[in-house]
Amino acid sequence: MTFDVTLTLIIMVVVLAIWGGTIWFSINAKPLGNKPYRWATYIGITTGMVAVSFCLTTAQTIVQRSVVGFVFSAVFVASAVAATVGIFRRRKYGVIGFIITYSLVILGPPFLDTYYNRPSSVPPGSSFLVLVVLIITIIYFKRRWKFLGPSALTK
């Protein structure tokens, strides 16, 4: 075995362990009212992982002195953190943060590519899957909206 194959196998095992743990936590989530909350738990975990990984992009925009990229990255990370915390706390602001985060995932790359006058960095149609997940998850949360706690602002 070469070094590349061994490293690839180690990375695959780590990724599968993380993904398996995420699914395990999601399956064991307590219900919300009379509705299961498994998908929300999974979305909360994955959105949190995206927020952590996107912090590296935010750091890169600081190094590159890209104000627009930094603002986009900061808003993205803030909305992803709000989504994760809100979904885990079973609050409505988590759903709103989720919608903002995934809308930025879809709209951000074309906007930044246009702003920086560079060719598209996103293959055509690649945002379709994210849009499908966004729509399905919005429907999921719509059915659970009345069970979610109010935000601190509405108390």
Short mmCIF file of N, CA and C in Angstrom, two decimals:
data_model
loop_
_atom_site.label_atom_id
_atom_site.label_comp_id
_atom_site.label_asym_id
_atom_site.label_seq_id
_atom_site.Cartn_x
_atom_site.Cartn_y
_atom_site.Cartn_z
N MET A 1 0.84 -1.20 0.00
CA MET A 1 0.00 0.00 0.00
C MET A 1 0.87 1.24 0.00
N THR A 2 0.46 2.18 -0.77
CA THR A 2 1.20 3.43 -0.79
C THR A 2 0.65 4.36 0.27
N PHE A 3 1.37 5.44 0.49
CA PHE A 3 0.96 6.42 1.50
C PHE A 3 -0.40 7.03 1.16
N ASP A 4 -0.63 7.31 -0.13
CA ASP A 4 -1.89 7.93 -0.54
C ASP A 4 -3.09 7.04 -0.25
N VAL A 5 -2.96 5.76 -0.50
CA VAL A 5 -4.06 4.83 -0.25
C VAL A 5 -4.32 4.72 1.24
N THR A 6 -3.29 4.63 2.04
CA THR A 6 -3.45 4.54 3.49
C THR A 6 -4.10 5.80 4.04
N LEU A 7 -3.64 6.93 3.61
CA LEU A 7 -4.21 8.20 4.06
C LEU A 7 -5.67 8.30 3.65
N THR A 8 -5.99 7.90 2.43
CA THR A 8 -7.37 7.92 1.96
C THR A 8 -8.25 7.01 2.80
N LEU A 9 -7.77 5.83 3.12
CA LEU A 9 -8.54 4.91 3.95
C LEU A 9 -8.77 5.47 5.36
N ILE A 10 -7.75 6.09 5.92
CA ILE A 10 -7.89 6.69 7.26
C ILE A 10 -8.92 7.81 7.22
N ILE A 11 -8.85 8.64 6.20
CA ILE A 11 -9.81 9.74 6.07
C ILE A 11 -11.22 9.19 5.90
N MET A 12 -11.38 8.15 5.11
CA MET A 12 -12.70 7.53 4.91
C MET A 12 -13.26 6.99 6.22
N VAL A 13 -12.43 6.34 7.02
CA VAL A 13 -12.87 5.79 8.29
C VAL A 13 -13.30 6.92 9.24
N VAL A 14 -12.53 8.00 9.28
CA VAL A 14 -12.87 9.14 10.14
C VAL A 14 -14.19 9.76 9.69
N VAL A 15 -14.34 9.97 8.39
CA VAL A 15 -15.58 10.55 7.86
C VAL A 15 -16.77 9.66 8.17
N LEU A 16 -16.63 8.37 7.96
CA LEU A 16 -17.72 7.44 8.26
C LEU A 16 -18.05 7.41 9.75
N ALA A 17 -17.04 7.53 10.60
CA ALA A 17 -17.29 7.56 12.05
C ALA A 17 -18.06 8.82 12.43
N ILE A 18 -17.66 9.95 11.87
CA ILE A 18 -18.37 11.21 12.16
C ILE A 18 -19.80 11.14 11.64
N TRP A 19 -19.96 10.67 10.42
CA TRP A 19 -21.29 10.58 9.83
C TRP A 19 -22.15 9.58 10.60
N GLY A 20 -21.57 8.46 10.98
CA GLY A 20 -22.30 7.46 11.78
C GLY A 20 -22.72 8.02 13.13
N GLY A 21 -21.83 8.78 13.76
CA GLY A 21 -22.18 9.41 15.04
C GLY A 21 -23.30 10.42 14.88
N THR A 22 -23.25 11.17 13.80
CA THR A 22 -24.32 12.14 13.53
C THR A 22 -25.66 11.44 13.36
N ILE A 23 -25.67 10.37 12.61
CA ILE A 23 -26.92 9.61 12.41
C ILE A 23 -27.37 8.99 13.72
N TRP A 24 -26.45 8.46 14.52
CA TRP A 24 -26.82 7.85 15.79
C TRP A 24 -27.48 8.88 16.72
N PHE A 25 -26.87 10.07 16.84
CA PHE A 25 -27.46 11.12 17.67
C PHE A 25 -28.83 11.53 17.14
N SER A 26 -28.97 11.57 15.83
CA SER A 26 -30.23 11.97 15.22
C SER A 26 -31.33 10.95 15.49
N ILE A 27 -30.99 9.69 15.39
CA ILE A 27 -31.98 8.63 15.63
C ILE A 27 -32.46 8.65 17.08
N ASN A 28 -31.58 8.99 17.99
CA ASN A 28 -31.93 8.99 19.42
C ASN A 28 -32.51 10.32 19.92
N ALA A 29 -32.83 11.24 19.03
CA ALA A 29 -33.37 12.54 19.44
C ALA A 29 -34.77 12.38 20.04
N LYS A 30 -35.02 13.15 21.10
CA LYS A 30 -36.36 13.14 21.71
C LYS A 30 -37.35 13.79 20.77
N PRO A 31 -38.59 13.30 20.76
CA PRO A 31 -39.60 13.91 19.89
C PRO A 31 -39.94 15.34 20.33
N LEU A 32 -40.50 16.09 19.41
CA LEU A 32 -40.96 17.45 19.67
C LEU A 32 -42.48 17.41 19.61
N GLY A 33 -43.12 17.52 20.77
CA GLY A 33 -44.57 17.33 20.82
C GLY A 33 -44.85 15.88 20.46
N ASN A 34 -45.72 15.69 19.49
CA ASN A 34 -46.00 14.31 19.03
C ASN A 34 -45.29 14.00 17.71
N LYS A 35 -44.32 14.84 17.35
CA LYS A 35 -43.61 14.66 16.08
C LYS A 35 -42.16 14.27 16.34
N PRO A 36 -41.61 13.38 15.51
CA PRO A 36 -40.18 13.06 15.66
C PRO A 36 -39.32 14.27 15.32
N TYR A 37 -38.13 14.32 15.89
CA TYR A 37 -37.23 15.47 15.70
C TYR A 37 -35.89 15.00 15.17
N ARG A 38 -35.87 13.84 14.51
CA ARG A 38 -34.61 13.25 14.05
C ARG A 38 -33.96 14.07 12.93
N TRP A 39 -34.75 14.43 11.92
CA TRP A 39 -34.19 15.19 10.80
C TRP A 39 -33.65 16.53 11.29
N ALA A 40 -34.37 17.18 12.19
CA ALA A 40 -33.92 18.47 12.72
C ALA A 40 -32.59 18.31 13.44
N THR A 41 -32.44 17.26 14.20
CA THR A 41 -31.19 17.02 14.91
C THR A 41 -30.05 16.81 13.91
N TYR A 42 -30.32 16.03 12.88
CA TYR A 42 -29.31 15.80 11.84
C TYR A 42 -28.94 17.12 11.16
N ILE A 43 -29.94 17.92 10.81
CA ILE A 43 -29.68 19.22 10.17
C ILE A 43 -28.91 20.13 11.11
N GLY A 44 -29.25 20.11 12.40
CA GLY A 44 -28.53 20.93 13.37
C GLY A 44 -27.06 20.56 13.46
N ILE A 45 -26.79 19.28 13.48
CA ILE A 45 -25.40 18.81 13.57
C ILE A 45 -24.62 19.17 12.30
N THR A 46 -25.21 18.88 11.15
CA THR A 46 -24.48 19.16 9.90
C THR A 46 -24.29 20.66 9.68
N THR A 47 -25.27 21.46 10.05
CA THR A 47 -25.12 22.91 9.91
C THR A 47 -24.03 23.41 10.85
N GLY A 48 -23.93 22.84 12.03
CA GLY A 48 -22.84 23.20 12.94
C GLY A 48 -21.48 22.84 12.38
N MET A 49 -21.38 21.67 11.75
CA MET A 49 -20.11 21.29 11.12
C MET A 49 -19.75 22.23 9.98
N VAL A 50 -20.76 22.66 9.22
CA VAL A 50 -20.53 23.61 8.13
C VAL A 50 -20.03 24.94 8.71
N ALA A 51 -20.63 25.38 9.81
CA ALA A 51 -20.21 26.64 10.44
C ALA A 51 -18.75 26.57 10.87
N VAL A 52 -18.37 25.46 11.48
CA VAL A 52 -16.98 25.31 11.93
C VAL A 52 -16.03 25.30 10.74
N SER A 53 -16.38 24.56 9.70
CA SER A 53 -15.48 24.49 8.54
C SER A 53 -15.44 25.82 7.79
N PHE A 54 -16.54 26.57 7.81
CA PHE A 54 -16.54 27.85 7.09
C PHE A 54 -15.75 28.92 7.82
N CYS A 55 -15.44 28.70 9.09
CA CYS A 55 -14.57 29.64 9.82
C CYS A 55 -13.21 29.75 9.15
N LEU A 56 -12.75 28.66 8.54
CA LEU A 56 -11.48 28.69 7.81
C LEU A 56 -11.56 29.63 6.61
N THR A 57 -12.70 29.64 5.94
CA THR A 57 -12.89 30.55 4.82
C THR A 57 -12.90 31.99 5.30
N THR A 58 -13.51 32.22 6.45
CA THR A 58 -13.54 33.57 7.02
C THR A 58 -12.12 34.03 7.32
N ALA A 59 -11.31 33.13 7.87
CA ALA A 59 -9.91 33.48 8.14
C ALA A 59 -9.16 33.78 6.85
N GLN A 60 -9.44 33.02 5.81
CA GLN A 60 -8.78 33.24 4.52
C GLN A 60 -9.15 34.60 3.94
N THR A 61 -10.40 35.03 4.11
CA THR A 61 -10.81 36.33 3.58
C THR A 61 -10.11 37.47 4.32
N ILE A 62 -9.80 37.25 5.59
CA ILE A 62 -9.05 38.27 6.34
C ILE A 62 -7.63 38.38 5.78
N VAL A 63 -7.01 37.25 5.53
CA VAL A 63 -5.65 37.24 4.99
C VAL A 63 -5.63 37.89 3.61
N GLN A 64 -6.66 37.63 2.80
CA GLN A 64 -6.72 38.19 1.45
C GLN A 64 -7.25 39.63 1.43
N ARG A 65 -7.64 40.13 2.57
CA ARG A 65 -8.19 41.50 2.69
C ARG A 65 -9.39 41.72 1.77
N SER A 66 -10.25 40.74 1.75
CA SER A 66 -11.47 40.80 0.93
C SER A 66 -12.63 41.19 1.83
N VAL A 67 -13.04 42.44 1.77
CA VAL A 67 -14.11 42.93 2.65
C VAL A 67 -15.43 42.25 2.34
N VAL A 68 -15.79 42.16 1.06
CA VAL A 68 -17.06 41.54 0.68
C VAL A 68 -17.05 40.06 1.07
N GLY A 69 -15.96 39.38 0.80
CA GLY A 69 -15.86 37.97 1.18
C GLY A 69 -15.94 37.79 2.68
N PHE A 70 -15.31 38.68 3.43
CA PHE A 70 -15.35 38.60 4.89
C PHE A 70 -16.77 38.82 5.41
N VAL A 71 -17.45 39.82 4.88
CA VAL A 71 -18.83 40.09 5.33
C VAL A 71 -19.72 38.90 5.00
N PHE A 72 -19.60 38.37 3.78
CA PHE A 72 -20.39 37.19 3.42
C PHE A 72 -20.08 36.03 4.35
N SER A 73 -18.82 35.75 4.57
CA SER A 73 -18.42 34.63 5.43
C SER A 73 -18.91 34.83 6.86
N ALA A 74 -18.80 36.06 7.38
CA ALA A 74 -19.23 36.34 8.75
C ALA A 74 -20.75 36.16 8.89
N VAL A 75 -21.50 36.65 7.92
CA VAL A 75 -22.96 36.48 7.96
C VAL A 75 -23.32 35.00 7.86
N PHE A 76 -22.61 34.29 6.98
CA PHE A 76 -22.87 32.87 6.82
C PHE A 76 -22.61 32.11 8.12
N VAL A 77 -21.46 32.34 8.73
CA VAL A 77 -21.11 31.64 9.98
C VAL A 77 -22.10 32.02 11.09
N ALA A 78 -22.45 33.30 11.19
CA ALA A 78 -23.39 33.73 12.23
C ALA A 78 -24.75 33.07 12.05
N SER A 79 -25.24 33.01 10.81
CA SER A 79 -26.55 32.37 10.59
C SER A 79 -26.48 30.86 10.81
N ALA A 80 -25.36 30.24 10.46
CA ALA A 80 -25.22 28.80 10.68
C ALA A 80 -25.14 28.48 12.18
N VAL A 81 -24.44 29.31 12.93
CA VAL A 81 -24.37 29.11 14.39
C VAL A 81 -25.75 29.33 15.01
N ALA A 82 -26.45 30.38 14.57
CA ALA A 82 -27.81 30.63 15.08
C ALA A 82 -28.73 29.47 14.75
N ALA A 83 -28.59 28.92 13.54
CA ALA A 83 -29.41 27.78 13.15
C ALA A 83 -29.12 26.57 14.03
N THR A 84 -27.85 26.29 14.23
CA THR A 84 -27.47 25.12 15.04
C THR A 84 -27.97 25.25 16.48
N VAL A 85 -27.67 26.37 17.08
CA VAL A 85 -28.08 26.58 18.49
C VAL A 85 -29.60 26.58 18.59
N GLY A 86 -30.27 27.29 17.68
CA GLY A 86 -31.72 27.36 17.72
C GLY A 86 -32.39 26.02 17.49
N ILE A 87 -31.86 25.23 16.57
CA ILE A 87 -32.45 23.91 16.31
C ILE A 87 -32.25 23.00 17.52
N PHE A 88 -31.07 23.05 18.13
CA PHE A 88 -30.85 22.21 19.31
C PHE A 88 -31.68 22.66 20.51
N ARG A 89 -31.89 23.96 20.63
CA ARG A 89 -32.70 24.49 21.73
C ARG A 89 -34.19 24.43 21.39
N ARG A 90 -34.51 24.00 20.16
CA ARG A 90 -35.88 23.86 19.68
C ARG A 90 -36.61 25.19 19.69
N ARG A 91 -35.96 26.17 19.08
CA ARG A 91 -36.49 27.53 19.01
C ARG A 91 -36.74 27.92 17.55
N LYS A 92 -37.65 28.83 17.35
CA LYS A 92 -38.01 29.26 16.00
C LYS A 92 -36.87 29.97 15.30
N TYR A 93 -36.03 30.68 16.04
CA TYR A 93 -34.93 31.38 15.37
C TYR A 93 -33.95 30.41 14.72
N GLY A 94 -33.92 29.17 15.19
CA GLY A 94 -33.08 28.16 14.54
C GLY A 94 -33.54 27.87 13.13
N VAL A 95 -34.84 27.83 12.95
CA VAL A 95 -35.39 27.58 11.62
C VAL A 95 -35.08 28.77 10.69
N ILE A 96 -35.24 29.97 11.21
CA ILE A 96 -34.95 31.17 10.41
C ILE A 96 -33.46 31.21 10.05
N GLY A 97 -32.60 30.89 11.02
CA GLY A 97 -31.16 30.82 10.74
C GLY A 97 -30.84 29.77 9.69
N PHE A 98 -31.54 28.64 9.75
CA PHE A 98 -31.34 27.57 8.76
C PHE A 98 -31.70 28.06 7.36
N ILE A 99 -32.84 28.73 7.24
CA ILE A 99 -33.27 29.22 5.93
C ILE A 99 -32.27 30.23 5.38
N ILE A 100 -31.79 31.13 6.23
CA ILE A 100 -30.80 32.12 5.79
C ILE A 100 -29.50 31.41 5.35
N THR A 101 -29.04 30.47 6.17
CA THR A 101 -27.78 29.76 5.87
C THR A 101 -27.84 29.05 4.53
N TYR A 102 -28.88 28.26 4.32
CA TYR A 102 -28.94 27.48 3.09
C TYR A 102 -29.29 28.33 1.88
N SER A 103 -29.97 29.46 2.09
CA SER A 103 -30.17 30.41 0.99
C SER A 103 -28.83 31.01 0.58
N LEU A 104 -27.97 31.29 1.56
CA LEU A 104 -26.63 31.80 1.25
C LEU A 104 -25.78 30.75 0.54
N VAL A 105 -25.97 29.49 0.88
CA VAL A 105 -25.24 28.42 0.19
C VAL A 105 -25.59 28.41 -1.29
N ILE A 106 -26.87 28.67 -1.59
CA ILE A 106 -27.32 28.65 -2.98
C ILE A 106 -26.93 29.94 -3.71
N LEU A 107 -27.16 31.09 -3.07
CA LEU A 107 -27.00 32.37 -3.74
C LEU A 107 -25.60 32.98 -3.62
N GLY A 108 -24.84 32.56 -2.62
CA GLY A 108 -23.54 33.17 -2.37
C GLY A 108 -22.52 33.00 -3.47
N PRO A 109 -22.23 31.79 -3.92
CA PRO A 109 -21.20 31.62 -4.95
C PRO A 109 -21.47 32.39 -6.25
N PRO A 110 -22.70 32.36 -6.80
CA PRO A 110 -22.92 33.17 -8.02
C PRO A 110 -22.73 34.67 -7.76
N PHE A 111 -23.18 35.14 -6.58
CA PHE A 111 -23.01 36.55 -6.25
C PHE A 111 -21.53 36.92 -6.17
N LEU A 112 -20.76 36.12 -5.43
CA LEU A 112 -19.33 36.43 -5.28
C LEU A 112 -18.57 36.30 -6.59
N ASP A 113 -18.94 35.32 -7.42
CA ASP A 113 -18.30 35.18 -8.73
C ASP A 113 -18.57 36.40 -9.60
N THR A 114 -19.80 36.89 -9.56
CA THR A 114 -20.15 38.09 -10.33
C THR A 114 -19.44 39.31 -9.78
N TYR A 115 -19.42 39.44 -8.46
CA TYR A 115 -18.78 40.60 -7.84
C TYR A 115 -17.29 40.67 -8.18
N TYR A 116 -16.62 39.53 -8.13
CA TYR A 116 -15.19 39.50 -8.40
C TYR A 116 -14.87 39.32 -9.89
N ASN A 117 -15.91 39.28 -10.72
CA ASN A 117 -15.75 39.19 -12.17
C ASN A 117 -14.88 37.99 -12.56
N ARG A 118 -15.27 36.84 -12.08
CA ARG A 118 -14.53 35.62 -12.40
C ARG A 118 -15.51 34.57 -12.93
N PRO A 119 -15.02 33.56 -13.61
CA PRO A 119 -15.92 32.52 -14.12
C PRO A 119 -16.61 31.79 -12.97
N SER A 120 -17.74 31.21 -13.26
CA SER A 120 -18.52 30.52 -12.24
C SER A 120 -17.70 29.42 -11.57
N SER A 121 -17.73 29.41 -10.25
CA SER A 121 -17.02 28.38 -9.50
C SER A 121 -17.93 27.20 -9.17
N VAL A 122 -19.20 27.32 -9.54
CA VAL A 122 -20.17 26.28 -9.22
C VAL A 122 -20.65 25.65 -10.52
N PRO A 123 -20.54 24.33 -10.64
CA PRO A 123 -21.05 23.68 -11.85
C PRO A 123 -22.55 23.89 -12.00
N PRO A 124 -23.04 24.03 -13.23
CA PRO A 124 -24.48 24.24 -13.44
C PRO A 124 -25.31 23.11 -12.81
N GLY A 125 -26.35 23.50 -12.10
CA GLY A 125 -27.25 22.53 -11.49
C GLY A 125 -26.81 21.97 -10.16
N SER A 126 -25.63 22.34 -9.68
CA SER A 126 -25.13 21.75 -8.44
C SER A 126 -25.88 22.27 -7.21
N SER A 127 -26.52 23.42 -7.33
CA SER A 127 -27.28 23.96 -6.20
C SER A 127 -28.66 23.33 -6.09
N PHE A 128 -29.04 22.55 -7.08
CA PHE A 128 -30.38 21.95 -7.08
C PHE A 128 -30.61 21.05 -5.87
N LEU A 129 -29.63 20.22 -5.53
CA LEU A 129 -29.77 19.32 -4.38
C LEU A 129 -29.93 20.11 -3.08
N VAL A 130 -29.16 21.18 -2.93
CA VAL A 130 -29.27 22.04 -1.74
C VAL A 130 -30.66 22.67 -1.70
N LEU A 131 -31.18 23.09 -2.84
CA LEU A 131 -32.52 23.67 -2.90
C LEU A 131 -33.58 22.65 -2.50
N VAL A 132 -33.43 21.41 -2.96
CA VAL A 132 -34.37 20.35 -2.59
C VAL A 132 -34.33 20.11 -1.07
N VAL A 133 -33.13 20.03 -0.50
CA VAL A 133 -33.00 19.85 0.96
C VAL A 133 -33.62 21.02 1.70
N LEU A 134 -33.39 22.23 1.21
CA LEU A 134 -33.97 23.42 1.83
C LEU A 134 -35.49 23.36 1.82
N ILE A 135 -36.09 23.04 0.69
CA ILE A 135 -37.55 22.98 0.59
C ILE A 135 -38.12 21.88 1.48
N ILE A 136 -37.52 20.71 1.44
CA ILE A 136 -38.02 19.60 2.27
C ILE A 136 -37.91 19.95 3.75
N THR A 137 -36.83 20.58 4.13
CA THR A 137 -36.63 20.92 5.54
C THR A 137 -37.57 22.04 5.97
N ILE A 138 -37.85 22.99 5.09
CA ILE A 138 -38.83 24.02 5.42
C ILE A 138 -40.21 23.39 5.66
N ILE A 139 -40.59 22.46 4.82
CA ILE A 139 -41.87 21.75 5.01
C ILE A 139 -41.85 20.99 6.34
N TYR A 140 -40.74 20.33 6.63
CA TYR A 140 -40.57 19.59 7.89
C TYR A 140 -40.78 20.52 9.09
N PHE A 141 -40.10 21.68 9.08
CA PHE A 141 -40.21 22.61 10.20
C PHE A 141 -41.58 23.28 10.24
N LYS A 142 -42.21 23.47 9.10
CA LYS A 142 -43.56 24.07 9.08
C LYS A 142 -44.53 23.20 9.87
N ARG A 143 -44.37 21.90 9.77
CA ARG A 143 -45.24 20.97 10.49
C ARG A 143 -44.93 20.92 11.98
N ARG A 144 -43.79 21.45 12.38
CA ARG A 144 -43.39 21.44 13.79
C ARG A 144 -43.34 22.84 14.40
N TRP A 145 -43.69 23.85 13.63
CA TRP A 145 -43.55 25.24 14.04
C TRP A 145 -44.26 25.52 15.36
N LYS A 146 -45.47 25.02 15.54
CA LYS A 146 -46.24 25.31 16.76
C LYS A 146 -45.62 24.68 18.00
N PHE A 147 -44.79 23.65 17.81
CA PHE A 147 -44.15 22.99 18.95
C PHE A 147 -42.83 23.67 19.35
N LEU A 148 -42.28 24.47 18.43
CA LEU A 148 -41.01 25.14 18.72
C LEU A 148 -41.24 26.29 19.69
N GLY A 149 -40.28 26.47 20.60
CA GLY A 149 -40.39 27.55 21.57
C GLY A 149 -40.14 28.89 20.91
N PRO A 150 -40.69 29.94 21.53
CA PRO A 150 -40.48 31.27 20.96
C PRO A 150 -39.03 31.72 21.18
N SER A 151 -38.64 32.69 20.40
CA SER A 151 -37.31 33.25 20.60
C SER A 151 -37.35 34.15 21.81
N ALA A 152 -36.18 34.54 22.28
CA ALA A 152 -36.09 35.40 23.48
C ALA A 152 -36.75 36.76 23.22
N LEU A 153 -36.80 37.20 21.97
CA LEU A 153 -37.37 38.51 21.65
C LEU A 153 -38.89 38.53 21.78
N THR A 154 -39.54 37.39 21.62
CA THR A 154 -41.01 37.36 21.65
C THR A 154 -41.56 37.00 23.02
N LYS A 155 -40.72 36.80 24.00
CA LYS A 155 -41.21 36.44 25.33
C LYS A 155 -41.65 37.68 26.08
#
